[in-house]
Coordinates of N, CA and C in Angstrom, one line a residue:
M1 N 0.8 -1.2 0.0 CA 0.0 0.0 0.0 C 0.9 1.2 0.0
A2 N 0.6 2.1 -0.9 CA 1.5 3.3 -1.1 C 1.2 4.4 0.0
N3 N 2.2 5.1 0.3 CA 2.0 6.2 1.3 C 1.6 7.4 0.5
T4 N 0.4 7.9 0.8 CA -0.1 9.0 0.1 C 0.2 10.4 0.7
N5 N 0.8 10.4 1.8 CA 1.1 11.7 2.5 C 2.5 12.2 2.0
N6 N 2.6 12.6 0.7 CA 3.8 13.2 0.2 C 5.0 12.5 0.6
P7 N 5.3 11.3 -0.1 CA 6.5 10.5 0.3 C 7.7 11.3 0.0
G8 N 8.7 11.2 0.9 CA 10.0 11.9 0.8 C 10.0 13.2 1.5
E9 N 8.9 13.8 1.8 CA 8.9 15.1 2.5 C 8.8 14.9 4.1
I10 N 9.7 15.6 4.8 CA 9.7 15.5 6.2 C 8.9 16.7 6.8
P11 N 7.9 16.4 7.5 CA 7.1 17.6 8.1 C 8.0 18.4 9.0
E12 N 7.7 19.7 9.0 CA 8.5 20.6 9.8 C 8.1 20.4 11.3
I13 N 9.2 20.3 12.1 CA 9.0 20.1 13.5 C 9.3 21.4 14.2
P14 N 8.4 22.0 15.0 CA 8.8 23.2 15.7 C 9.9 23.0 16.7
E15 N 10.8 24.0 16.8 CA 12.0 23.8 17.6 C 11.6 23.7 19.1
E16 N 10.6 24.4 19.5 CA 10.2 24.4 21.0 C 8.8 23.8 21.1
I17 N 8.7 22.7 21.7 CA 7.4 22.1 21.8 C 6.8 22.6 23.1
P18 N 5.6 23.2 23.1 CA 5.0 23.8 24.3 C 4.7 22.7 25.3
G19 N 5.2 22.9 26.5 CA 5.0 21.9 27.5 C 3.7 22.1 28.3
P20 N 3.3 21.2 29.2 CA 2.1 21.4 30.0 C 2.3 22.6 30.9
E21 N 1.2 23.2 31.3 CA 1.2 24.3 32.2 C 1.8 23.8 33.6
K22 N 2.4 24.7 34.3 CA 3.0 24.4 35.6 C 1.9 23.9 36.5
V23 N 2.1 22.7 37.0 CA 1.1 22.1 38.0 C 1.6 22.5 39.4
P24 N 0.6 23.0 40.2 CA 1.0 23.3 41.6 C 1.4 22.1 42.3
E25 N 2.4 22.2 43.2 CA 2.8 21.0 43.9 C 1.7 20.6 44.9
I26 N 1.6 19.3 45.1 CA 0.6 18.8 46.0 C 1.2 18.5 47.3
S27 N 0.7 19.1 48.4 CA 1.3 18.9 49.7 C 1.0 17.4 50.1
P28 N 2.0 16.8 50.7 CA 1.8 15.4 51.1 C 0.7 15.3 52.2
V29 N 0.0 14.2 52.1 CA -1.1 14.0 53.0 C -0.6 13.3 54.2
T30 N -0.9 13.9 55.4 CA -0.4 13.3 56.6 C -1.4 12.3 57.1
V31 N -0.9 11.1 57.3 CA -1.8 10.0 57.7 C -1.6 9.8 59.2
P32 N -2.7 9.9 60.0 CA -2.5 9.7 61.5 C -2.1 8.2 61.8
E33 N -1.3 8.1 62.8 CA -0.9 6.7 63.2 C -2.1 6.0 63.8
N34 N -2.1 4.7 63.5 CA -3.2 3.9 64.1 C -3.0 3.7 65.6
P35 N -4.1 3.8 66.3 CA -3.9 3.5 67.8 C -3.5 2.1 68.0
P36 N -2.8 1.9 69.1 CA -2.4 0.5 69.4 C -3.6 -0.4 69.6
L37 N -3.4 -1.6 69.1 CA -4.5 -2.6 69.2 C -4.7 -3.1 70.6
P38 N -5.9 -3.3 71.0 CA -6.1 -3.8 72.4 C -5.6 -5.2 72.6
V39 N -5.1 -5.5 73.7 CA -4.6 -6.9 74.0 C -5.8 -7.8 74.1
E40 N -5.6 -9.0 73.5 CA -6.7 -10.0 73.5 C -7.1 -10.3 75.0
T41 N -8.4 -10.2 75.2 CA -8.9 -10.5 76.6 C -9.9 -11.6 76.4
P42 N -10.1 -12.4 77.5 CA -11.1 -13.5 77.4 C -12.5 -12.9 77.2
E43 N -12.8 -11.7 77.7 CA -14.1 -11.1 77.5 C -14.4 -10.8 76.1
A44 N -13.3 -10.4 75.4 CA -13.5 -10.0 74.0 C -13.7 -11.3 73.1
F45 N -13.1 -12.4 73.5 CA -13.2 -13.6 72.7 C -13.7 -14.7 73.6
P46 N -15.0 -14.8 73.8 CA -15.5 -15.9 74.7 C -15.3 -17.3 74.0
K47 N -15.2 -18.3 74.9 CA -15.1 -19.6 74.3 C -16.3 -20.0 73.6
V48 N -16.2 -20.6 72.4 CA -17.3 -21.0 71.6 C -17.6 -22.4 71.9
E49 N -18.8 -22.7 72.3 CA -19.2 -24.1 72.5 C -19.6 -24.7 71.2
P50 N -19.4 -26.1 71.1 CA -19.8 -26.7 69.9 C -21.3 -26.7 69.8
L51 N -21.8 -26.6 68.5 CA -23.2 -26.6 68.3 C -23.9 -27.9 68.7
Q52 N -23.3 -29.0 68.3 CA -23.9 -30.3 68.6 C -22.9 -31.2 69.2
P53 N -22.6 -31.1 70.5 CA -21.6 -31.9 71.1 C -21.9 -33.4 71.2
D54 N -23.2 -33.8 70.9 CA -23.6 -35.2 71.1 C -23.3 -36.0 69.8
I55 N -22.8 -35.4 68.8 CA -22.5 -36.2 67.6 C -21.2 -37.1 67.8
P56 N -21.3 -38.4 67.6 CA -20.1 -39.2 67.8 C -19.0 -38.8 66.7
T57 N -17.8 -39.0 67.2 CA -16.7 -38.6 66.3 C -16.4 -39.8 65.3
E58 N -16.8 -41.0 65.6 CA -16.6 -42.1 64.7 C -17.9 -42.3 63.9
I59 N -17.7 -42.5 62.6 CA -18.8 -42.8 61.7 C -19.2 -44.3 61.8
P60 N -20.4 -44.6 62.2 CA -20.8 -46.0 62.2 C -20.8 -46.6 60.8
Q61 N -20.2 -47.8 60.7 CA -20.1 -48.4 59.4 C -21.1 -49.6 59.4
P62 N -21.9 -49.7 58.4 CA -22.9 -50.8 58.4 C -22.1 -52.1 58.2
G63 N -22.7 -53.2 58.8 CA -22.1 -54.5 58.6 C -21.1 -54.9 59.6
K64 N -20.9 -54.0 60.6 CA -19.9 -54.3 61.7 C -20.6 -54.4 63.0

């Protein structure tokens, strides 16, 4: 496929390319430090009882 944009001619390139406008500097965002995590207490994590403690751990096998 032939190039139809005047082959052999180099388009003129301006000597100074305009740059983007000056962007104001963004001040860094200060992140507050996280408060210390509370120590694990038995009140915060109560013991969880099994829902069905009466289920046998061994599966009965038929024929035995």
